[in-house]
Coordinates of C-alpha atoms in Angstrom, one line a residue:
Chain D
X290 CA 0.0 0.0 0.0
X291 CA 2.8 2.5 0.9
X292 CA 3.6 2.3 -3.0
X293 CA 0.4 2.7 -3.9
X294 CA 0.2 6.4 -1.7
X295 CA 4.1 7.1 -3.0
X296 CA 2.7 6.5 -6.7
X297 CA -0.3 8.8 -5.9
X298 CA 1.6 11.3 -3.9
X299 CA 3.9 11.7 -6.8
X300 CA 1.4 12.8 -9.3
X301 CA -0.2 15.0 -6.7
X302 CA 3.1 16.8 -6.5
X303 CA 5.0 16.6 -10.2
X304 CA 2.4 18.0 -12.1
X305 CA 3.2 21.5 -10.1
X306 CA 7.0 20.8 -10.1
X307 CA 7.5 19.6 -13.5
X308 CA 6.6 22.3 -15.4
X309 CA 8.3 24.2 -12.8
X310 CA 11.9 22.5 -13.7
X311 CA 11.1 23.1 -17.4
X312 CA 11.0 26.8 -16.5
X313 CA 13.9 27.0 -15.5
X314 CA 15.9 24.8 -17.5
X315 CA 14.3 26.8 -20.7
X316 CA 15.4 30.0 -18.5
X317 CA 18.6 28.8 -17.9
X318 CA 19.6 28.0 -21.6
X319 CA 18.1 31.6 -22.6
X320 CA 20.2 33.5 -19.9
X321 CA 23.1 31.0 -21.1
X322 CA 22.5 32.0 -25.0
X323 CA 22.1 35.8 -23.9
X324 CA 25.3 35.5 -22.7
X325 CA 27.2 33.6 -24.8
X326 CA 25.9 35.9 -27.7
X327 CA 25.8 39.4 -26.0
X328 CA 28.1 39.5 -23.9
X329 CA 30.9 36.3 -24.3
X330 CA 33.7 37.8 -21.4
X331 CA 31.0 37.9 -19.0
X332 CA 33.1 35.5 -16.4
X333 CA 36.0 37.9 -17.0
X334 CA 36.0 40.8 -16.1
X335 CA 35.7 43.3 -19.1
X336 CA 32.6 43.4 -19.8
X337 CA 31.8 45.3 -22.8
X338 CA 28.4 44.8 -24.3
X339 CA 25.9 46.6 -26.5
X340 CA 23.0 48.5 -24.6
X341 CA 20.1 46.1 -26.3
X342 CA 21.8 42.9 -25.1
X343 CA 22.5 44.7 -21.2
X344 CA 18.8 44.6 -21.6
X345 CA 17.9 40.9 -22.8
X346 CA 20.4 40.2 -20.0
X347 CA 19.0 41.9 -17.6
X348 CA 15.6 40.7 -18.2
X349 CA 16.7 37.2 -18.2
X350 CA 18.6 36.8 -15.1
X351 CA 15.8 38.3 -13.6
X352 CA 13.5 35.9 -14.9
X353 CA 16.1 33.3 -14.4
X354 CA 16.5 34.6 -10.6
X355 CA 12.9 34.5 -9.9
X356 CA 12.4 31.1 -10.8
X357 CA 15.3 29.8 -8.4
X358 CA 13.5 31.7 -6.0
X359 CA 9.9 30.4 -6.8
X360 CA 11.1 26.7 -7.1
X361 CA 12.5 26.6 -3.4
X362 CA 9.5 28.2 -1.7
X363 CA 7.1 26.4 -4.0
X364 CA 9.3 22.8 -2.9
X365 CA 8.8 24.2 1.4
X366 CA 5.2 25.3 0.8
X367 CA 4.0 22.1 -1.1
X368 CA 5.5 19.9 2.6
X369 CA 3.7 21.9 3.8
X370 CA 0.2 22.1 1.6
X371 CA 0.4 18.3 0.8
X372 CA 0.8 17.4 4.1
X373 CA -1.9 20.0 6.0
X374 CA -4.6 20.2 3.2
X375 CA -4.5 16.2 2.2
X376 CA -4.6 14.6 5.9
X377 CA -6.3 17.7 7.6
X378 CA -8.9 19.1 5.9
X379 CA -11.8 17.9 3.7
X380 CA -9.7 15.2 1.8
X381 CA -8.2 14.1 4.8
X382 CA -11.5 12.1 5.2
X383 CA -10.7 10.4 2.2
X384 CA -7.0 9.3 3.1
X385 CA -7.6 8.3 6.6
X386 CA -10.8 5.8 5.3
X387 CA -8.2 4.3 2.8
X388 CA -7.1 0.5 4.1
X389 CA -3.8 1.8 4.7
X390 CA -1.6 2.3 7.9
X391 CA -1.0 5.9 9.8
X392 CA 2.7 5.6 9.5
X393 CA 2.1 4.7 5.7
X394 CA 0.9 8.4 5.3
X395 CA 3.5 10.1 7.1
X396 CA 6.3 8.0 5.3
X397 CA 4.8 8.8 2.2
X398 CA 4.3 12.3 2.2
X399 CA 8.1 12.4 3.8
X400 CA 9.5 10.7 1.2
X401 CA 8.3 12.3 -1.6
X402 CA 8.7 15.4 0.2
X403 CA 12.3 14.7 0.5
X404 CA 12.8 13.6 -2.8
X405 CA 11.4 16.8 -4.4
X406 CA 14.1 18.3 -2.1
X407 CA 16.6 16.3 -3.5
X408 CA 15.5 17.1 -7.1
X409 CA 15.5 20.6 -6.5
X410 CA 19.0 20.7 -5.3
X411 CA 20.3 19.0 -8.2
X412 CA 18.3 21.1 -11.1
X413 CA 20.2 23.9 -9.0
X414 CA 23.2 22.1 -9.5
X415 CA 22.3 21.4 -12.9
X416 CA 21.4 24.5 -14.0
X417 CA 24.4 26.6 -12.5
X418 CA 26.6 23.6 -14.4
X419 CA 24.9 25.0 -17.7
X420 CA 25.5 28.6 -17.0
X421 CA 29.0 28.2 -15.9
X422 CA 29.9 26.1 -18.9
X423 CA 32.7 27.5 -21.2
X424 CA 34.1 29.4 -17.8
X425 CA 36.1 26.4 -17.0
X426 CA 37.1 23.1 -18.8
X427 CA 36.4 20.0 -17.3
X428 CA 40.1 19.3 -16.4
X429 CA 40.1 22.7 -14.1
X430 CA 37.6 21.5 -12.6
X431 CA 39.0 17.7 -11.9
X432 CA 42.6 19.0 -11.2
X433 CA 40.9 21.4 -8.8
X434 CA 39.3 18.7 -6.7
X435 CA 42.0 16.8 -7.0
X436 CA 44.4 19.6 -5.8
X437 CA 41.7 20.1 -2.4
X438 CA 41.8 16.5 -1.7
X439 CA 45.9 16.6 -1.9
X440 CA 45.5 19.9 0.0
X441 CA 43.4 18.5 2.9
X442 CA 45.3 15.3 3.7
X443 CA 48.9 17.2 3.9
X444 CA 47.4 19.7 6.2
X445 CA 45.2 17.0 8.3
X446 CA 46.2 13.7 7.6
X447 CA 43.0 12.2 6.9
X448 CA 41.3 11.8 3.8
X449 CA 38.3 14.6 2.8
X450 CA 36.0 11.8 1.8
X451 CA 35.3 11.6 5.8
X452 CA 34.7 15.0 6.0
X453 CA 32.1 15.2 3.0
X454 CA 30.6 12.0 3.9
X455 CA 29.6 13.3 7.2
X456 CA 28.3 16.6 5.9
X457 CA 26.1 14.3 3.5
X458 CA 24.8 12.5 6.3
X459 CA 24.1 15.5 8.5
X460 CA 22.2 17.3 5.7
X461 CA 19.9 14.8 5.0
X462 CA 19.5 14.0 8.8
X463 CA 18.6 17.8 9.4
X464 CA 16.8 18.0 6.2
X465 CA 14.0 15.1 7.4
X466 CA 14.4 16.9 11.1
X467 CA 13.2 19.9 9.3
X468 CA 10.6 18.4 7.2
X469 CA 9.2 16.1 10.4
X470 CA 9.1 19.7 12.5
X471 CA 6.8 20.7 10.2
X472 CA 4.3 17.9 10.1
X473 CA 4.5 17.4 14.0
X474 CA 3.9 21.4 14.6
X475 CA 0.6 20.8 11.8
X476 CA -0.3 17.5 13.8
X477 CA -0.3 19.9 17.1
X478 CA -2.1 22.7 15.5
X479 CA -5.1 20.2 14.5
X480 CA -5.2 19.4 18.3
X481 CA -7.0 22.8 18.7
X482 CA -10.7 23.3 17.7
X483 CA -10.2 26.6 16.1
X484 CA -7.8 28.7 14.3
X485 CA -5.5 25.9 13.6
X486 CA -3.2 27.3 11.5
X487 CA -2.1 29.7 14.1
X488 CA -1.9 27.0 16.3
X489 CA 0.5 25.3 14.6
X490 CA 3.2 28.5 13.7
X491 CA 2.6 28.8 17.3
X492 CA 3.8 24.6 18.4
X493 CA 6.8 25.6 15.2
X494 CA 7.8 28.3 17.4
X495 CA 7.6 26.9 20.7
X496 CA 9.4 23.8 19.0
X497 CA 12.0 25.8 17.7
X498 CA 13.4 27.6 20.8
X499 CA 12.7 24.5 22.9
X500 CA 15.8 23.2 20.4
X501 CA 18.0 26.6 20.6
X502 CA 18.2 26.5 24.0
X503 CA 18.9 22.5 23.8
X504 CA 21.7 22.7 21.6
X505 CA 23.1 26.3 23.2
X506 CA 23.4 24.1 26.3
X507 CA 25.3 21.2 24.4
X508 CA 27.5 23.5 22.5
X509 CA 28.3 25.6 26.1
X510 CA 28.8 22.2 28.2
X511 CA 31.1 21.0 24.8
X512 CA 33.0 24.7 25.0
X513 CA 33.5 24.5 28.8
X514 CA 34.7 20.9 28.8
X515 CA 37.4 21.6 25.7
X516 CA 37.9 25.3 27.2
X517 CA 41.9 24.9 26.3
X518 CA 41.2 24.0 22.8
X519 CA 38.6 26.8 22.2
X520 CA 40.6 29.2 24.1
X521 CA 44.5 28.7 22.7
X522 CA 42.4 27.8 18.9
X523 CA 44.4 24.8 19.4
X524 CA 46.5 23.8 15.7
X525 CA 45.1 22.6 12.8
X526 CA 44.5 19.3 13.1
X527 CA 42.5 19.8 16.9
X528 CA 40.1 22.4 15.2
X529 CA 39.4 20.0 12.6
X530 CA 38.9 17.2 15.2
X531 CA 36.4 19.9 16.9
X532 CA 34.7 20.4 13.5
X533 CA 33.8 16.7 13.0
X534 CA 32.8 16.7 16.9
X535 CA 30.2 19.3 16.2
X536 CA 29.1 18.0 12.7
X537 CA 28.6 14.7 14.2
X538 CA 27.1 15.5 18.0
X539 CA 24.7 18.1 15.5
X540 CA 23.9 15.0 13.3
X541 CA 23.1 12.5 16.2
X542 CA 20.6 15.4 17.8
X543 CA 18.9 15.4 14.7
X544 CA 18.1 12.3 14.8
X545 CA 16.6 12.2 18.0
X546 CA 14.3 15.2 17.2
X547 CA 13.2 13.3 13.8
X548 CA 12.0 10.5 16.3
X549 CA 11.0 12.5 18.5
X550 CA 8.3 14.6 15.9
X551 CA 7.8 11.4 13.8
X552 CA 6.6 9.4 16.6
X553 CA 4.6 12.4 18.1
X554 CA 3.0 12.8 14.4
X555 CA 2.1 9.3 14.1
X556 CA 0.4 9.3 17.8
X557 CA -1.7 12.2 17.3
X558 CA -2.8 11.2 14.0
X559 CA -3.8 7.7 15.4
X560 CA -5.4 8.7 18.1
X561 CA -6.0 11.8 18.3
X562 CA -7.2 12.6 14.8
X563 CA -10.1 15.8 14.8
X564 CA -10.8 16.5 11.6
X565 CA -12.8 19.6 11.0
Chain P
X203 CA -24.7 -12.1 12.8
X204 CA -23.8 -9.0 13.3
X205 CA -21.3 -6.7 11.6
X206 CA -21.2 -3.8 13.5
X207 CA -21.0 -3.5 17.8
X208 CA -20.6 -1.1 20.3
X209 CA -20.3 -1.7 23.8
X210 CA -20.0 1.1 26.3
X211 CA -18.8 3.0 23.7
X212 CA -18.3 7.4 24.8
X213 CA -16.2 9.7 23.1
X214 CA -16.0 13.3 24.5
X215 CA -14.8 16.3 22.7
X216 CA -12.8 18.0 25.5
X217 CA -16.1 18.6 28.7
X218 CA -18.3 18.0 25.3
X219 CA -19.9 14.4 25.6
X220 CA -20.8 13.5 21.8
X221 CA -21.8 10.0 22.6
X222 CA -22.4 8.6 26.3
X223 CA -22.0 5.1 26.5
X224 CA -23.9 3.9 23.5
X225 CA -24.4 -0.4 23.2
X226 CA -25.8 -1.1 19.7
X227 CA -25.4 -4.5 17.7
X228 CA -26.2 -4.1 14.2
X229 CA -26.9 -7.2 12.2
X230 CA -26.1 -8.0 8.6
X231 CA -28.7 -7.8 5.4
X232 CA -30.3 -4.9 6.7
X233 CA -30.8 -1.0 6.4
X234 CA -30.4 1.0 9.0
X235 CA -31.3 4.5 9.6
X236 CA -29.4 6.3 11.9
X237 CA -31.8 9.5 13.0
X238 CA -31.5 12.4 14.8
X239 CA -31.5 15.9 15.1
X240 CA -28.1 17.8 14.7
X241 CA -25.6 17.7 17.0
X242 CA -26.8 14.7 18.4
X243 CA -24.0 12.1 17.7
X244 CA -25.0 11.0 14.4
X245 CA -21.4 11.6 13.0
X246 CA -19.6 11.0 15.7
X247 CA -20.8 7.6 15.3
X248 CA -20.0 6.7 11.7
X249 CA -16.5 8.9 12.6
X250 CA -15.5 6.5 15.3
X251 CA -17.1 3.1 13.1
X252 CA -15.0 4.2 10.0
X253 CA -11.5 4.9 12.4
X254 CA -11.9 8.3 12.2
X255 CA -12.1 9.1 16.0
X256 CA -10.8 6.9 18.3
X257 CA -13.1 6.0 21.1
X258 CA -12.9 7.6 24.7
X259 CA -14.1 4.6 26.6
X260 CA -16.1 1.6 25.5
X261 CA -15.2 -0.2 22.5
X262 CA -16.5 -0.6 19.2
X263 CA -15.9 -3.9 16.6
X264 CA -16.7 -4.4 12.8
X265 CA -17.1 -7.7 12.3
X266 CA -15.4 -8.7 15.7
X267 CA -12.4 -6.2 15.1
X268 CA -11.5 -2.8 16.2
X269 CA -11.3 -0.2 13.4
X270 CA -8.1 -0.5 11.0
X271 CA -6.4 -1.7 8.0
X272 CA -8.6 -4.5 8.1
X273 CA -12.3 -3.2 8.6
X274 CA -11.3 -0.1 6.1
X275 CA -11.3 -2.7 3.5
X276 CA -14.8 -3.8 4.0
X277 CA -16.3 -0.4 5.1
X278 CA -17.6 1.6 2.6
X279 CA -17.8 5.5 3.8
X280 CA -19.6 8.4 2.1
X281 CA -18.5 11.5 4.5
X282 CA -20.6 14.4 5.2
X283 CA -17.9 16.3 3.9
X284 CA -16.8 16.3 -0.2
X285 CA -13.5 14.7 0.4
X286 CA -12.1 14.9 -3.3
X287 CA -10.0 16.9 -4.3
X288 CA -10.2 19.7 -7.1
X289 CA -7.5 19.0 -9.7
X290 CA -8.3 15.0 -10.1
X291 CA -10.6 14.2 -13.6
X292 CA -13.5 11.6 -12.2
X293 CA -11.4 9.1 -14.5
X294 CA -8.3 9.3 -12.6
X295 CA -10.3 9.2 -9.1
X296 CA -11.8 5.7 -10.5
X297 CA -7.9 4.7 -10.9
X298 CA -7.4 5.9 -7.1
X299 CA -10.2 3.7 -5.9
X300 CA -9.5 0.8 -8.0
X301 CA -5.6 0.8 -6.6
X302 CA -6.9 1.2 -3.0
X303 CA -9.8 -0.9 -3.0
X304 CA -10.0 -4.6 -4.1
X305 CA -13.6 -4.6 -3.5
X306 CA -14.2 -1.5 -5.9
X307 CA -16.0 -2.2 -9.5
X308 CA -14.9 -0.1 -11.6
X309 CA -17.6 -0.7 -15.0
X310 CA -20.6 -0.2 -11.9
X311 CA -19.1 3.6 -11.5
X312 CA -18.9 3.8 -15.0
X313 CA -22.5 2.7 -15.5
X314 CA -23.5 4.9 -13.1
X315 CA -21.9 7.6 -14.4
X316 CA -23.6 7.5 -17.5
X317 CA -26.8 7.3 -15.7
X318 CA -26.5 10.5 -13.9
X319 CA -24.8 12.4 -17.0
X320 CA -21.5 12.8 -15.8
X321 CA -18.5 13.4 -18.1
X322 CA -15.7 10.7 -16.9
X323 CA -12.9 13.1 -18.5
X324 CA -14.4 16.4 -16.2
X325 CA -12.0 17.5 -13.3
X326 CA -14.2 17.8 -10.2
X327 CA -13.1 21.5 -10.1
X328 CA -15.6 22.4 -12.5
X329 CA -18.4 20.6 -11.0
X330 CA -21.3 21.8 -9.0
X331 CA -21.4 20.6 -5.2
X332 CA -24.4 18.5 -6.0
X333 CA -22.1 16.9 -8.6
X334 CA -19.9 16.1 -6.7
X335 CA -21.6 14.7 -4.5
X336 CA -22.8 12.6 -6.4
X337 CA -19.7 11.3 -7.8
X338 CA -18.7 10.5 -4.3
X339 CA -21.7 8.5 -3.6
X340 CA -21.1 6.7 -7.3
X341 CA -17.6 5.9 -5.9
X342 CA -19.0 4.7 -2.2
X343 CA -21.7 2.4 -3.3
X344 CA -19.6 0.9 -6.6
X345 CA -17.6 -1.2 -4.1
X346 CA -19.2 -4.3 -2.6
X347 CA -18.4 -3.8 0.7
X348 CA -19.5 -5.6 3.8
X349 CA -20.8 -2.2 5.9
X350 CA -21.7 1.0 3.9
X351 CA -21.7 3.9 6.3
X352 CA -23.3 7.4 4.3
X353 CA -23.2 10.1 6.2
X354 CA -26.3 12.4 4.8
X355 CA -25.9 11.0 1.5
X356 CA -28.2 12.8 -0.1
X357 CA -28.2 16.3 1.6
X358 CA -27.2 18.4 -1.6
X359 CA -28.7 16.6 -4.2
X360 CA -32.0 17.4 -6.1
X361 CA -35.5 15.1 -5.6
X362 CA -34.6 13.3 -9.0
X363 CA -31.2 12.3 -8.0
X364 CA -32.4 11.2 -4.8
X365 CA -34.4 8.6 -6.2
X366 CA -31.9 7.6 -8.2
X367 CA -29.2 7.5 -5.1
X368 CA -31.5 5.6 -3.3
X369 CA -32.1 3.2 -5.5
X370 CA -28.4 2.6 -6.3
X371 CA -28.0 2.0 -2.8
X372 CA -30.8 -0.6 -2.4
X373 CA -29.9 -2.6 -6.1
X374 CA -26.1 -2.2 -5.3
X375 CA -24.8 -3.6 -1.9
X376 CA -24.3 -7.8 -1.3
X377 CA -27.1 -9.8 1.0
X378 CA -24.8 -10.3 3.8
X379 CA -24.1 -6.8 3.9
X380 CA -25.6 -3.7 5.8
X381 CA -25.9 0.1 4.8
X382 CA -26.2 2.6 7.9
X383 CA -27.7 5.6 6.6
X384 CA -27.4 9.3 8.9
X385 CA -29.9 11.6 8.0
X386 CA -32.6 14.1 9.4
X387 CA -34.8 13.8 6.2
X388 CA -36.4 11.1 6.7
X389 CA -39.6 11.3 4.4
X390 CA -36.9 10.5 1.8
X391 CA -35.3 7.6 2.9
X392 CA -38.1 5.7 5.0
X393 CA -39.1 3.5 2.2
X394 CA -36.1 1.8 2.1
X395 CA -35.0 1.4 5.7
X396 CA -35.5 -1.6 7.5
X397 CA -34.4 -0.8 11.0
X398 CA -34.1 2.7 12.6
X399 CA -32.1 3.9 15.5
X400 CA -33.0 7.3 17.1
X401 CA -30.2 9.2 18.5
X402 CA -30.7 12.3 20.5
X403 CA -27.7 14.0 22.7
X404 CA -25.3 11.1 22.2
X405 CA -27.6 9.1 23.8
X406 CA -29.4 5.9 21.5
X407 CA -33.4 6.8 22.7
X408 CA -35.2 3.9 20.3
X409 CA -34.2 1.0 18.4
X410 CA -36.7 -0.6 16.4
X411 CA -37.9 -2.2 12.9
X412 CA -39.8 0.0 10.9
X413 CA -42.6 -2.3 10.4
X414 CA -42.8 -2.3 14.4
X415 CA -43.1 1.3 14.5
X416 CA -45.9 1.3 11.7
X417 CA -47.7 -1.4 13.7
X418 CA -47.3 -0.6 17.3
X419 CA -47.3 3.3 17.1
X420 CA -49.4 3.3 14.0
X421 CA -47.6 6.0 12.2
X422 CA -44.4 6.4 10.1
X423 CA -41.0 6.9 10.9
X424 CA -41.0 10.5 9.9
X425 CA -44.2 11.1 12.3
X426 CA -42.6 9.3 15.0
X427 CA -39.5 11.5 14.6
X428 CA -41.1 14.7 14.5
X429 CA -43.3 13.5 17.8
X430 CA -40.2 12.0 19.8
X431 CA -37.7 15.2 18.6
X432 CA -40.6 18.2 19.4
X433 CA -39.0 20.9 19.8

């Protein structure tokens, strides 16, 4: 059944976001041409160009700028929309009468949710890839990684692949925190008989400086416990030690909070489901 | 044997008692009207038969289990509320049923739809709320289902419909199976009911057969209702 939802959820969501990446793929090839053909030093810096193409380049970074912009808020408010409208409103009727499990719904919206995330990142990737190309050949680019990785393990010792890896990890980690923060603050809100919505910005608030003052208290017990290291800045390789310390203590937190909100989400929608 | 039972069963909305310890056994291969005025529990009832709500105290079974995975698949719900969404065509909701629900015939919602006039390629968007609401029940009563549970299913439609709707939901559902039907117009529906329960403040007042109440009060269900529920 969870496929069946994931299937469903996916067409809810792509036919908004497709159309949305072909915006700005077709943007970012017509800010790309503009530039190739009115102005080719752009990534140097003279830039000499006629008035008419400062215009058409104008125009289409700003279009090209506006859909960057429009594509992450629209990925943040569909979480949002998919998850509050679809379970908590009208059609929530609908999808809690389905033969399907609670935790099936909150692990699909997640997932998807997570993936649109992930898609978003890359067309970012993607598309700044296109715009950049000419700038640099690909063997700048490899010899440059090649020359940080060489870089890194003279200066530390250790290879950069940890270092990355554990970045990875903590961003997805935070990433679903962030995501589950949302549906448990909704889940909250729905507790309430009226104005809901206001409800839950308030449990999202109350949930967010509940975790400040968590992790100010773990960061000032960490800073008081390595005071020498913090105070003398230590050499090189400690700081770097410290920085994997706080990536990693960050990334273990995280995932207490997304089991912490996950299971919270699950046991009010089980149980204490009020549907308008 | 019975396919839906309630023992004890209360659910309170905060220091709001909806229903106060309600025990109702409801057998299969028959209609069942569940009356009342508003507010008086009606909803709350279907809400906490279809897993909806989860009970305060007491306990409630569909066919000996508690509301889940397992009694969703065999519960048929029409909600009070249109529950579809806007940007889905009626085709591609018949899809959505048909992958939820093995029980769900997908050429009976199609015959239906002709019936009634509906365009299978229309997004519900466009439609009027009676429309809709009829496409829900279309959906609802095109699975054969072992407990049908229509929540004022035919509130927003117009007197032709309603016949129409109420003879779908007569022609359409198994033997062994039972509808329970909420409503407050009851002129409508009392032709087809077999059994009625009166609800009033979350509390069940009178269970009976209709042909009891024609023989032993000598009047019909609505005159009954409107007697019992004076205001």
């Amino acid at each position: 059944m969870l496929t069946k939802l994931l299937k469903n959820e996916i067409k809810a969501t792509g036919r908004i976001f497709l159309p949305l990446y072909g915006a700005l793929l077709i943007l970012t090839i017509v800010t790309k041409l503009a530039l190739t053909f009115g102005a080719p030093d752009f990534f140097s810096d003279n830039v000499a160009t006629n008035p008419f193409m400062e215009v058409v380049i104008g125009i289409s970074f700003t279009l090209y700028f506006i859909a960057v912009v429009a594509l992450s808020v629209m990925t943040l408010v569909m979480i949002i929309q998919r998850f509050y409208k679809n379970l908590f409103t009208d059609e929530g009727y609908l999808m809690f009468s389905l033969p399907v499990k609670t935790w099936e719904l909150v692990i699909s919206k997640l997932l998807v949710g997570l993936m649109w995330s992930a898609v978003c990142t890359l067309m970012f990737v993607v598309s700044f890839f296109i715009l950049s190309l000419g700038s640099f050949t690909m063997m700048d680019l490899t010899q440059g990684i090649s020359a940080a990785y060489t870089d890194y393990s003279n200066t530390f010792g250790a290879s950069l692949n940890v270092l990355i890896f554990e970045i990875i990890i903590f961003g997805i980690v935070s990433t679903v925190a962030s995501i589950l923060m949302i549906y448990v603050s909704i889940a909250i809100g729905q507790l309430f008989n009226q104005h809901r919505i206001v409800a839950s910005f308030g449990a999202y608030i109350v949930i967010t400086i509940a975790i400040q003052i968590i992790s100010s208290i773990v960061m000032a017990v960490f800073a008081i416990s390595n005071l020498d290291t913090v105070i003398s800045q230590g050499n090189d390789i400690q700081a770097m030690e410290m920085m994997h310390w706080i990536i990693n203590v960050s990334t273990f937190l995280n995932v207490i909070l997304c089991g912490a909100f996950y299971f919270a989400t699950q046991y009010i929608m089980k149980n204490r489901l009020n549907l308008e | 044997m019975t396919i839906l039972n309630a023992k004890n069963l209360t659910k309170t909305f905060g220091k709001k008692t909806a229903l106060a310890q309600i025990d109702l056994d409801i057998p299969r291969g028959r209609i069942i009207g569940l009356l009342g005025p508003n507010g008086s529990g009606k909803s709350t009832f279907i809400k906490l038969a279809t897993g909806l709500l989860v009970p305060t105290a007491g306990e409630i079974t569909i066919d000996g289990v508690a509301p889940g995975v397992d009694t969703k698949s065999k519960t048929s719900y029409l909600s009070e509320r249109t529950y579809l969404n806007g940007w889905m065509r009626v085709n591609e909701l018949l899809a959505f049923f048909e992958d939820f629900y093995q029980d769900f015939n997908r050429i009976k919602a199609e015959n239906m739809l002709k019936d009634l006039n509906i365009n299978p390629n229309d997004r519900l968007k466009t439609m009027s709320k009676g429309t809709k609401e009829k496409v829900q029940l279309i959906l609802v009563m095109s699975r054969s289902a072992e407990l049908y549970l229509l929540d004022e299913p035919i509130g927003g439609v117009d007197p032709a419909a309603r016949d129409y709707i109420l003879n779908t939901i007569i022609t359409n559902y198994k033997e062994d199976a039972s509808v329970i039907i909420s409503t407050h117009l009851i002129a409508d529906i009392e032709q087809i009911l077999d059994d009625i329960v009166f609800i009033s403040n979350g509390e069940i007042t009178l269970t009976s057969s209709v042909d009891e109440i024609r023989e032993t009060h000598n009047q019909s269900v609505d005159g009954l209702f409107r007697e019992v529920f004076k205001c």
